[in-house]
PDB file of C-alpha atoms and ligand atoms in Angstrom:
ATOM      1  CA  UNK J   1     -23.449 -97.707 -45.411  1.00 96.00           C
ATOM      2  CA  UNK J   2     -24.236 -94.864 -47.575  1.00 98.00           C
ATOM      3  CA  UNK J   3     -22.234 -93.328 -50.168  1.00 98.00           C
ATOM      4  CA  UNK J   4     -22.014 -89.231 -50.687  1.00 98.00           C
ATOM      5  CA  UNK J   5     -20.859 -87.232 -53.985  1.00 98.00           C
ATOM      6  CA  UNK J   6     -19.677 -84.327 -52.956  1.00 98.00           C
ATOM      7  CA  UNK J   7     -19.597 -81.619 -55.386  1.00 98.00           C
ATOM      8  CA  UNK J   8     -17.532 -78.921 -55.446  1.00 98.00           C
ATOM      9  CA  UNK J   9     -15.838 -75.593 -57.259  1.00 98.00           C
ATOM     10  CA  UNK J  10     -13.222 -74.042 -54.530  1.00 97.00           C
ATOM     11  CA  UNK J  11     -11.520 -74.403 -50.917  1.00 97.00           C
ATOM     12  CA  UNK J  12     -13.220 -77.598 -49.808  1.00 98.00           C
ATOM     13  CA  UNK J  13     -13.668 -76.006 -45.906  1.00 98.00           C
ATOM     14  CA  UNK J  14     -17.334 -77.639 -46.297  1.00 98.00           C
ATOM     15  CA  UNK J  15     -16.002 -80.690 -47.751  1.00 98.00           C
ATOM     16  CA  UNK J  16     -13.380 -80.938 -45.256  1.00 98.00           C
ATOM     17  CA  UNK J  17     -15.996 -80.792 -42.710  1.00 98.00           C
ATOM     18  CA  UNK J  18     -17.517 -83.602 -43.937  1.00 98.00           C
ATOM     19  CA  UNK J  19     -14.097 -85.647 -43.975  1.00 98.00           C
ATOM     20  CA  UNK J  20     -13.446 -84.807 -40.521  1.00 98.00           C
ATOM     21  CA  UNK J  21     -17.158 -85.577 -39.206  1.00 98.00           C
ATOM     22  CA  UNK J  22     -17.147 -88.935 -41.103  1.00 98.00           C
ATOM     23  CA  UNK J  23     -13.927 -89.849 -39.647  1.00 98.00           C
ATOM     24  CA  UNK J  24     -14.654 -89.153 -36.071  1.00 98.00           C
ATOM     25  CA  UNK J  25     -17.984 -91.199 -36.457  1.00 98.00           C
ATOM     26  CA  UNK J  26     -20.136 -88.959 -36.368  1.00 98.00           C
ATOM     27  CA  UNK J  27     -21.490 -89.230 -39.980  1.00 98.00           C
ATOM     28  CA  UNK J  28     -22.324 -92.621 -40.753  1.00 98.00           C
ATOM     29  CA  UNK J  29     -21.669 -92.607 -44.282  1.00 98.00           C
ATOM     30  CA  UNK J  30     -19.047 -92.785 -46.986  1.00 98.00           C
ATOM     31  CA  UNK J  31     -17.556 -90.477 -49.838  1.00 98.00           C
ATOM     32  CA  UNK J  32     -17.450 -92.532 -52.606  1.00 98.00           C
ATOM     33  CA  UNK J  33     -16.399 -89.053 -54.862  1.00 98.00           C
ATOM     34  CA  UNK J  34     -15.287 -85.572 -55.333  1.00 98.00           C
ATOM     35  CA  UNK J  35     -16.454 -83.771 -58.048  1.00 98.00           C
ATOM     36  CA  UNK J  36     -15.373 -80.136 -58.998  1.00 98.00           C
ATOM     37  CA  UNK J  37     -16.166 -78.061 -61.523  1.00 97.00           C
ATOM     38  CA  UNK J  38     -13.013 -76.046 -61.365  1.00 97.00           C
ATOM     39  CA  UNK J  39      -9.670 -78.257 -61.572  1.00 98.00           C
ATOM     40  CA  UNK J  40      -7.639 -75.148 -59.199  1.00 98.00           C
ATOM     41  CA  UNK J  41     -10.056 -76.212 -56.448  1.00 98.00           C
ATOM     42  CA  UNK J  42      -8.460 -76.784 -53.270  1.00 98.00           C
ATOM     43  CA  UNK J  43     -11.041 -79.162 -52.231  1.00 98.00           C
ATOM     44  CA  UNK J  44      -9.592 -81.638 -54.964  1.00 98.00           C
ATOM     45  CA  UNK J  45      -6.606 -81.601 -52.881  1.00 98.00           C
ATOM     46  CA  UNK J  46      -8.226 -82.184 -49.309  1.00 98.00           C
ATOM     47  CA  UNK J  47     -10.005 -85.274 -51.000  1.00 98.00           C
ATOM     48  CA  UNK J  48      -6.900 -86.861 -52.270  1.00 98.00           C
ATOM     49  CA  UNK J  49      -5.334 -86.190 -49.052  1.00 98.00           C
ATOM     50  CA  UNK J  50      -7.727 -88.804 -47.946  1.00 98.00           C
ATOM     51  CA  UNK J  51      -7.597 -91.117 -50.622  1.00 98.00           C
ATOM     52  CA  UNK J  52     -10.995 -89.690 -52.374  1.00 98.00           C
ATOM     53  CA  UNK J  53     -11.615 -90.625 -55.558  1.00 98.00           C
ATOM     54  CA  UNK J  54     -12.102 -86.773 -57.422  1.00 98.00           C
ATOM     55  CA  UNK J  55     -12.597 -85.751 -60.820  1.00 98.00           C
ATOM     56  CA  UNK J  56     -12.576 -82.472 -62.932  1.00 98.00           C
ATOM     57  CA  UNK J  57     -16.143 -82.121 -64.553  1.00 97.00           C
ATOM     58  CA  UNK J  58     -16.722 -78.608 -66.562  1.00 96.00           C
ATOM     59  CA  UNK J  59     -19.390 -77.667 -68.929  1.00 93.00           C
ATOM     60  CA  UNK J  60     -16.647 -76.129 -70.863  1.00 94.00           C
ATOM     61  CA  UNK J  61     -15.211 -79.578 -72.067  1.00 95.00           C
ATOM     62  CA  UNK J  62     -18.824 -80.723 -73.606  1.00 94.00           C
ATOM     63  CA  UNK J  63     -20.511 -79.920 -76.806  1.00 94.00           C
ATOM     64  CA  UNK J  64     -23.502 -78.985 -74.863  1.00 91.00           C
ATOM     65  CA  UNK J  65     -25.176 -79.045 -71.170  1.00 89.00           C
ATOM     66  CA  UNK J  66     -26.869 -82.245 -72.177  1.00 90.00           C
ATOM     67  CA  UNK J  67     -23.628 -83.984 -72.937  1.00 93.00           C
ATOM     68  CA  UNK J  68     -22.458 -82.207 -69.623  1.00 94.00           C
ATOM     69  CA  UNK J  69     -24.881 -83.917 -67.644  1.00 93.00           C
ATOM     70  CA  UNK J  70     -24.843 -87.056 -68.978  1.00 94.00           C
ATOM     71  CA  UNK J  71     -21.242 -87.539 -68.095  1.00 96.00           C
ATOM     72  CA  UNK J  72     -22.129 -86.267 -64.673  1.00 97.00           C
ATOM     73  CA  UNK J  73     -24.649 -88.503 -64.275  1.00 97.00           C
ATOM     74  CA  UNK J  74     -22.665 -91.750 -65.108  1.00 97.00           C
ATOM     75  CA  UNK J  75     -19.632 -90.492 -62.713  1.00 98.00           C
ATOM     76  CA  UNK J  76     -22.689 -90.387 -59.703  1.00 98.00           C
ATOM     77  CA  UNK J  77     -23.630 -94.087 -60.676  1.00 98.00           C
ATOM     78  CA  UNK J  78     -19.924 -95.530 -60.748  1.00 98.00           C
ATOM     79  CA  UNK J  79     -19.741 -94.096 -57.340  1.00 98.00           C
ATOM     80  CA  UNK J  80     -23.147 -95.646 -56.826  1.00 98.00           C
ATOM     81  CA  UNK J  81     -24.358 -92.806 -54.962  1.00 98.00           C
ATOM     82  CA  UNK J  82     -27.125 -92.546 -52.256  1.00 98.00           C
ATOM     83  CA  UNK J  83     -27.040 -88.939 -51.764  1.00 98.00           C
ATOM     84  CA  UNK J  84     -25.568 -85.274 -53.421  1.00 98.00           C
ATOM     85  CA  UNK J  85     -23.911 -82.654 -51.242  1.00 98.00           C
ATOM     86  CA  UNK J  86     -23.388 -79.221 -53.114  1.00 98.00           C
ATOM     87  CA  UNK J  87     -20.301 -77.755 -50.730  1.00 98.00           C
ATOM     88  CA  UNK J  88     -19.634 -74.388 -52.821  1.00 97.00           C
ATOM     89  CA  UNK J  89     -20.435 -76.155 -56.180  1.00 96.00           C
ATOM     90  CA  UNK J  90     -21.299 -73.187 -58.613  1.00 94.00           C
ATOM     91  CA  UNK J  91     -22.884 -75.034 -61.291  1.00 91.00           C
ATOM     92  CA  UNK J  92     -26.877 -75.203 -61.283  1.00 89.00           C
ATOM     93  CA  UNK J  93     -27.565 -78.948 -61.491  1.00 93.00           C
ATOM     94  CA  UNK J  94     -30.211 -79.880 -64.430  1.00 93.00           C
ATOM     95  CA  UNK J  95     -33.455 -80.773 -64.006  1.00 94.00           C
ATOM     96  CA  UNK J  96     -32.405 -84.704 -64.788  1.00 94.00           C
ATOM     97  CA  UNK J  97     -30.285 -84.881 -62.288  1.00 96.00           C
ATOM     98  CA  UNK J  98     -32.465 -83.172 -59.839  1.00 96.00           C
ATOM     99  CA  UNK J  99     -35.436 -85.742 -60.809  1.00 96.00           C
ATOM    100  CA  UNK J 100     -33.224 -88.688 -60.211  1.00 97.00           C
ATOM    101  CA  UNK J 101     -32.577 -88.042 -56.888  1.00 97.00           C
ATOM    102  CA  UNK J 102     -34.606 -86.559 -55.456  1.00 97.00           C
ATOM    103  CA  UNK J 103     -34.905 -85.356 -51.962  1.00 97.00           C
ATOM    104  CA  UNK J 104     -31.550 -86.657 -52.090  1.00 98.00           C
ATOM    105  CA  UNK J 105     -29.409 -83.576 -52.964  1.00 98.00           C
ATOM    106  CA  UNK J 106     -28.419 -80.967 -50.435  1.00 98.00           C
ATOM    107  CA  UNK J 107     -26.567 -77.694 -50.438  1.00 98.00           C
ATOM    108  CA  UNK J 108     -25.281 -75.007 -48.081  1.00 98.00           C
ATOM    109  CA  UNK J 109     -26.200 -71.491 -48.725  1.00 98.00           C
ATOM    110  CA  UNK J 110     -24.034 -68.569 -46.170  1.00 98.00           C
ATOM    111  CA  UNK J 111     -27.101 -66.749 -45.669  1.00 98.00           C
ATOM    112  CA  UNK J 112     -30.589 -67.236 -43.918  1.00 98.00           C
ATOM    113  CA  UNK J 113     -32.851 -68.193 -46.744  1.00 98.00           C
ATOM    114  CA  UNK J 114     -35.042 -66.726 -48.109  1.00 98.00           C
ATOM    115  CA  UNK J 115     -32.658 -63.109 -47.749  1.00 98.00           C
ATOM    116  CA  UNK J 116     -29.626 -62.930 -50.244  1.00 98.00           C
ATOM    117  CA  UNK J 117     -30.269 -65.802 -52.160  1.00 98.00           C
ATOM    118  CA  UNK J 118     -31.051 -66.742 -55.514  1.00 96.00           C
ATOM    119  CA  UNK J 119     -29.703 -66.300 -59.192  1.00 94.00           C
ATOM    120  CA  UNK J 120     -25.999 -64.582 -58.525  1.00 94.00           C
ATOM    121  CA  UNK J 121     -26.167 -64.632 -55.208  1.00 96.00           C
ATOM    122  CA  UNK J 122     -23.057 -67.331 -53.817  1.00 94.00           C
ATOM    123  CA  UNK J 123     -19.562 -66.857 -52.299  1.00 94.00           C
ATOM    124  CA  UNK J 124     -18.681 -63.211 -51.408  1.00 96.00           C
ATOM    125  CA  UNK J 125     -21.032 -61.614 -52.966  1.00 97.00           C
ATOM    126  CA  UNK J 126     -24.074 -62.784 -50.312  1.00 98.00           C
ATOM    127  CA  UNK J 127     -21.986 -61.279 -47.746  1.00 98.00           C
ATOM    128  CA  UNK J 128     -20.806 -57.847 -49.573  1.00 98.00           C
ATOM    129  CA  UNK J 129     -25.278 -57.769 -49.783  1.00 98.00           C
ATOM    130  CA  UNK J 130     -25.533 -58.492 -46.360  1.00 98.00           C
ATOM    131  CA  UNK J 131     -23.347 -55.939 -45.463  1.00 98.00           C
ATOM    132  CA  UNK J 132     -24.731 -53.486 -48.315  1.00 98.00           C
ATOM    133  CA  UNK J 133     -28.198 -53.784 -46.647  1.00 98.00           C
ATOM    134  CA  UNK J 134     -27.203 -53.191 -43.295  1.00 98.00           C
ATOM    135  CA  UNK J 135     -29.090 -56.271 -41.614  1.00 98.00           C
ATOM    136  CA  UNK J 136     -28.427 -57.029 -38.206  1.00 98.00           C
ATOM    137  CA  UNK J 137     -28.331 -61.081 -38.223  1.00 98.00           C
ATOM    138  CA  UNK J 138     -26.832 -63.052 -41.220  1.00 98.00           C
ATOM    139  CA  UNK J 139     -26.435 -66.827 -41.021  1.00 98.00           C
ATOM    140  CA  UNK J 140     -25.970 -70.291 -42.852  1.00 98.00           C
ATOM    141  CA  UNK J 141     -29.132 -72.430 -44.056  1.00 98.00           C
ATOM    142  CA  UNK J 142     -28.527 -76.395 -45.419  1.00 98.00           C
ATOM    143  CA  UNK J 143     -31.535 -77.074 -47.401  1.00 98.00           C
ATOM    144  CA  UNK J 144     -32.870 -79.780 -50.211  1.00 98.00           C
ATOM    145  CA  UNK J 145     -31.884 -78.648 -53.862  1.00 98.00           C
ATOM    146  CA  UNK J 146     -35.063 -78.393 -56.179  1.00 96.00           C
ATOM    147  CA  UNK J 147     -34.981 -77.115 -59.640  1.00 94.00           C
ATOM    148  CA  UNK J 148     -35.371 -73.632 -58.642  1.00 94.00           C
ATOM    149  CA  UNK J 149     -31.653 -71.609 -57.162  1.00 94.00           C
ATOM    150  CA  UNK J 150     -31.669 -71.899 -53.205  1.00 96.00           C
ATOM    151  CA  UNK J 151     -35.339 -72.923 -52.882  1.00 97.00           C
ATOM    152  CA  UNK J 152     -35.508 -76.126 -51.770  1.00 98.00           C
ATOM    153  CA  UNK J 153     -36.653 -77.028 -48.407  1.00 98.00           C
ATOM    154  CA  UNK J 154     -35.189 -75.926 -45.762  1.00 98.00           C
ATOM    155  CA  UNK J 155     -33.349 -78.816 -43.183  1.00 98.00           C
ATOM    156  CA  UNK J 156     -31.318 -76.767 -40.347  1.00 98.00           C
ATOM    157  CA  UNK J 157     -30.200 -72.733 -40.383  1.00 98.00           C
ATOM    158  CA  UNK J 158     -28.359 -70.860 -37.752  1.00 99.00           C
ATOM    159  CA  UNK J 159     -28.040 -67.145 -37.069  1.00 98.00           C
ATOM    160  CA  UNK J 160     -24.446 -64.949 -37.078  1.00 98.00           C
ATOM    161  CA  UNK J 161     -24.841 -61.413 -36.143  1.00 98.00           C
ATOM    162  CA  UNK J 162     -23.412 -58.545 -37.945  1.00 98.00           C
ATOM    163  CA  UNK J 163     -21.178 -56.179 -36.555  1.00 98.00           C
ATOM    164  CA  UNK J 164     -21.009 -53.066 -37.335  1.00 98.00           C
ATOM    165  CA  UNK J 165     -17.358 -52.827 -38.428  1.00 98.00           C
ATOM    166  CA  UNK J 166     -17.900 -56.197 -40.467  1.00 98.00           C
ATOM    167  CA  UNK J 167     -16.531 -56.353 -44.119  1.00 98.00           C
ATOM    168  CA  UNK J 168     -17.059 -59.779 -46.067  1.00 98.00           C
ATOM    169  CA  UNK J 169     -13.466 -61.513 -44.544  1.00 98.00           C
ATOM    170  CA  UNK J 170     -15.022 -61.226 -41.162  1.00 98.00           C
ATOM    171  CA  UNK J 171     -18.419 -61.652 -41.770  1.00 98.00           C
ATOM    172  CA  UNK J 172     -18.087 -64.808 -43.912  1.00 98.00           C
ATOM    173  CA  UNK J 173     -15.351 -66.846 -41.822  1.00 98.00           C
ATOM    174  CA  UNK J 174     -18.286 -66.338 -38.874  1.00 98.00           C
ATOM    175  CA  UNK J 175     -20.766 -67.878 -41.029  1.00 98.00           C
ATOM    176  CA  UNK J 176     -18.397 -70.653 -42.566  1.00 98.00           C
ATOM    177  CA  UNK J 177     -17.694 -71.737 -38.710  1.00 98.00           C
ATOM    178  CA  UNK J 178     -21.841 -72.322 -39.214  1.00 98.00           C
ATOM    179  CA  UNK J 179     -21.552 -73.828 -41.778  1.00 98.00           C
ATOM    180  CA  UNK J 180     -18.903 -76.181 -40.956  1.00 98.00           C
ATOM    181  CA  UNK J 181     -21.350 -77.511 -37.538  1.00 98.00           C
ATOM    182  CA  UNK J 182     -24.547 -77.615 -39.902  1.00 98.00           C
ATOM    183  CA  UNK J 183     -23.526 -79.227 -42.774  1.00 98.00           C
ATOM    184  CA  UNK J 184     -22.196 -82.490 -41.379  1.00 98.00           C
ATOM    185  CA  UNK J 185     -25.575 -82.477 -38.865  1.00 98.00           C
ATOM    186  CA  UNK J 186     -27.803 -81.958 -41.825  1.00 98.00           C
ATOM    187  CA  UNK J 187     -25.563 -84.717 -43.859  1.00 98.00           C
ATOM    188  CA  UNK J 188     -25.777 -87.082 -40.819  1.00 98.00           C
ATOM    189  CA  UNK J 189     -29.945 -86.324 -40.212  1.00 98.00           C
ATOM    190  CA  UNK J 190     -29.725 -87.396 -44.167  1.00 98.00           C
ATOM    191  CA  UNK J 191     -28.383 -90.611 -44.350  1.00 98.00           C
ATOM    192  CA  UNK J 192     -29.807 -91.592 -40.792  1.00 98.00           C
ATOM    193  CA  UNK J 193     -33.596 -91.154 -42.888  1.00 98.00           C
ATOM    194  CA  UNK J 194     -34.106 -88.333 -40.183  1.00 98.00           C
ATOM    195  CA  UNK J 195     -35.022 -86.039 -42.281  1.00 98.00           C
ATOM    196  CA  UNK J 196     -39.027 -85.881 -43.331  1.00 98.00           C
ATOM    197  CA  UNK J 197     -40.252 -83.300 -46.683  1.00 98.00           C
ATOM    198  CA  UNK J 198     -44.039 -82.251 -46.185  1.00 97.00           C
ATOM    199  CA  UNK J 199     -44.644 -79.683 -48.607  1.00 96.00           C
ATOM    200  CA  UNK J 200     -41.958 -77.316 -47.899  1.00 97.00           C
ATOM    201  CA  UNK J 201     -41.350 -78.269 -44.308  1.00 98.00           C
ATOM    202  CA  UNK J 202     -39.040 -80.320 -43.184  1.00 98.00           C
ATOM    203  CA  UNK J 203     -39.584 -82.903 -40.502  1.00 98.00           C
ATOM    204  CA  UNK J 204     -36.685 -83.729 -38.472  1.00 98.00           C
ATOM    205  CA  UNK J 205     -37.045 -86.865 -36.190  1.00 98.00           C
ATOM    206  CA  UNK J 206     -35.189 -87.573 -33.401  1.00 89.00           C
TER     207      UNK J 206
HETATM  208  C1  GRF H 301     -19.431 -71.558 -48.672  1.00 52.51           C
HETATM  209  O1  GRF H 301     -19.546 -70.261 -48.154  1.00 52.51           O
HETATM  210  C2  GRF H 301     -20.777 -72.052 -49.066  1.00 52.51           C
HETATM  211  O2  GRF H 301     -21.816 -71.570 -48.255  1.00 52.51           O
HETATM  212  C3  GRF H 301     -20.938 -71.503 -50.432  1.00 52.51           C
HETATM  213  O3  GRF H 301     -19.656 -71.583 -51.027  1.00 52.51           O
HETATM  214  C4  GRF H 301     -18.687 -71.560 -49.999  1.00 52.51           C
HETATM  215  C5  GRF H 301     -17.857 -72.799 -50.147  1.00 52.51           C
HETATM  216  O4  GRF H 301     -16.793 -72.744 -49.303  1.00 52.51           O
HETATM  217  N1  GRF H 301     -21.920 -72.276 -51.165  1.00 52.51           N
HETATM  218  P1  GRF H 301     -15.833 -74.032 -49.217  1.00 52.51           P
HETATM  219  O5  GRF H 301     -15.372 -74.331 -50.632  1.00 52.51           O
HETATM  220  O6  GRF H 301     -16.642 -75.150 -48.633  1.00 52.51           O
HETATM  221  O7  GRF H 301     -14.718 -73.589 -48.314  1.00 52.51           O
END
């Protein structure tokens, strides 16, 4: 069976997801960690609930980003991990990491990519844009992480209209319902070997 590290900085809703997906068999993998960059995150709690290992990684306790990522690194391996799943994590992963697993990590981004993504763009802020701009169809996009910020491949998206009389509370609990049904299909495609990168298409078999 495969074994995810999930990383995360907040709620968990993604994560929890996950949990529930796994544990009505529809995932057929494992988390074998939690990993959060913030140590208020709620999603620490959900994983304990269900006797996850987590831990409380931040850049702010190393020397330097190097010493950062090696420590990150060695948690992934004790947890002998197959595959990365970025649920709200708000750190940008380094380029080692990224090259050791590659086509391996995933994240989920609350918008359709390529619109409102990129450097600064996460959480409410992609929303407040949406809304800002005045687009008529927002949505949720999983995707591969590359070195770049939201640019990876992209594995599944899924539209969510705007309303008019939207403000970033309504707008982004439509999109995290998306997200919630994407996320664990992506995840499942994953460790299934559904999932085929050529170029920057992505090949889903059935
Ligand atoms: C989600 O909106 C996700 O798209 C973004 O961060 C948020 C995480 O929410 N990357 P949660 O912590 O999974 O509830």
């Amino acid at each position: 069976m495969k074994t995810l590290a999930v990383l995360i900085s907040g709620g968990g809703s993604n994560l929890q997801a996950l949990i529930d997906n796994i544990e009505a068999g529809n995932i057929n993998a494992q988390i074998g960690v939690v990993i959060s960059s913030r140590k208020d995150a709620y999603g620490l709690v959900r994983a304990q609930k269900h006797g996850i290992p987590t831990y409380y990684i931040s850049k702010k306790d190393y020397k330097d980003m190097d010493a950062f990522n090696r420590v990150l690194i060695k948690k992934l391996e004790e947890y002998n991990t197959d595959f990365i799943v970025l649920a709200g994590y708000l750190n940008i992963l380094s380029s080692d990491i990224i090259k050791k697993y590659p086509n391996r990590i995933i994240n989920v981004h609350p918008s359709l990519i390529p619109s409102f993504c990129g450097k600064g763009y996460y959480g409410m802020r992609v929303h407040q844009s949406v809304l800002d701009y005045g687009v008529k169809i927002s949505g949720a996009t999983v995707h591969f992480v590359d070195e770049g910020t939201d640019t990876g491949p992209i594995i599944l998206q899924k539209p969510v209209e705007v309303y008019y009389d939207d403000d970033v509370e309504s707008l982004s609990k439509r999109v995290l319902e998306v997200e919630h049904e994407l996320l664990p299909k992506a995840v499942s495609l994953l460790v299934e070997g559904k999932l085929v990168v050529e170029g920057r298409k992505v090949k889903i078999l059935e």
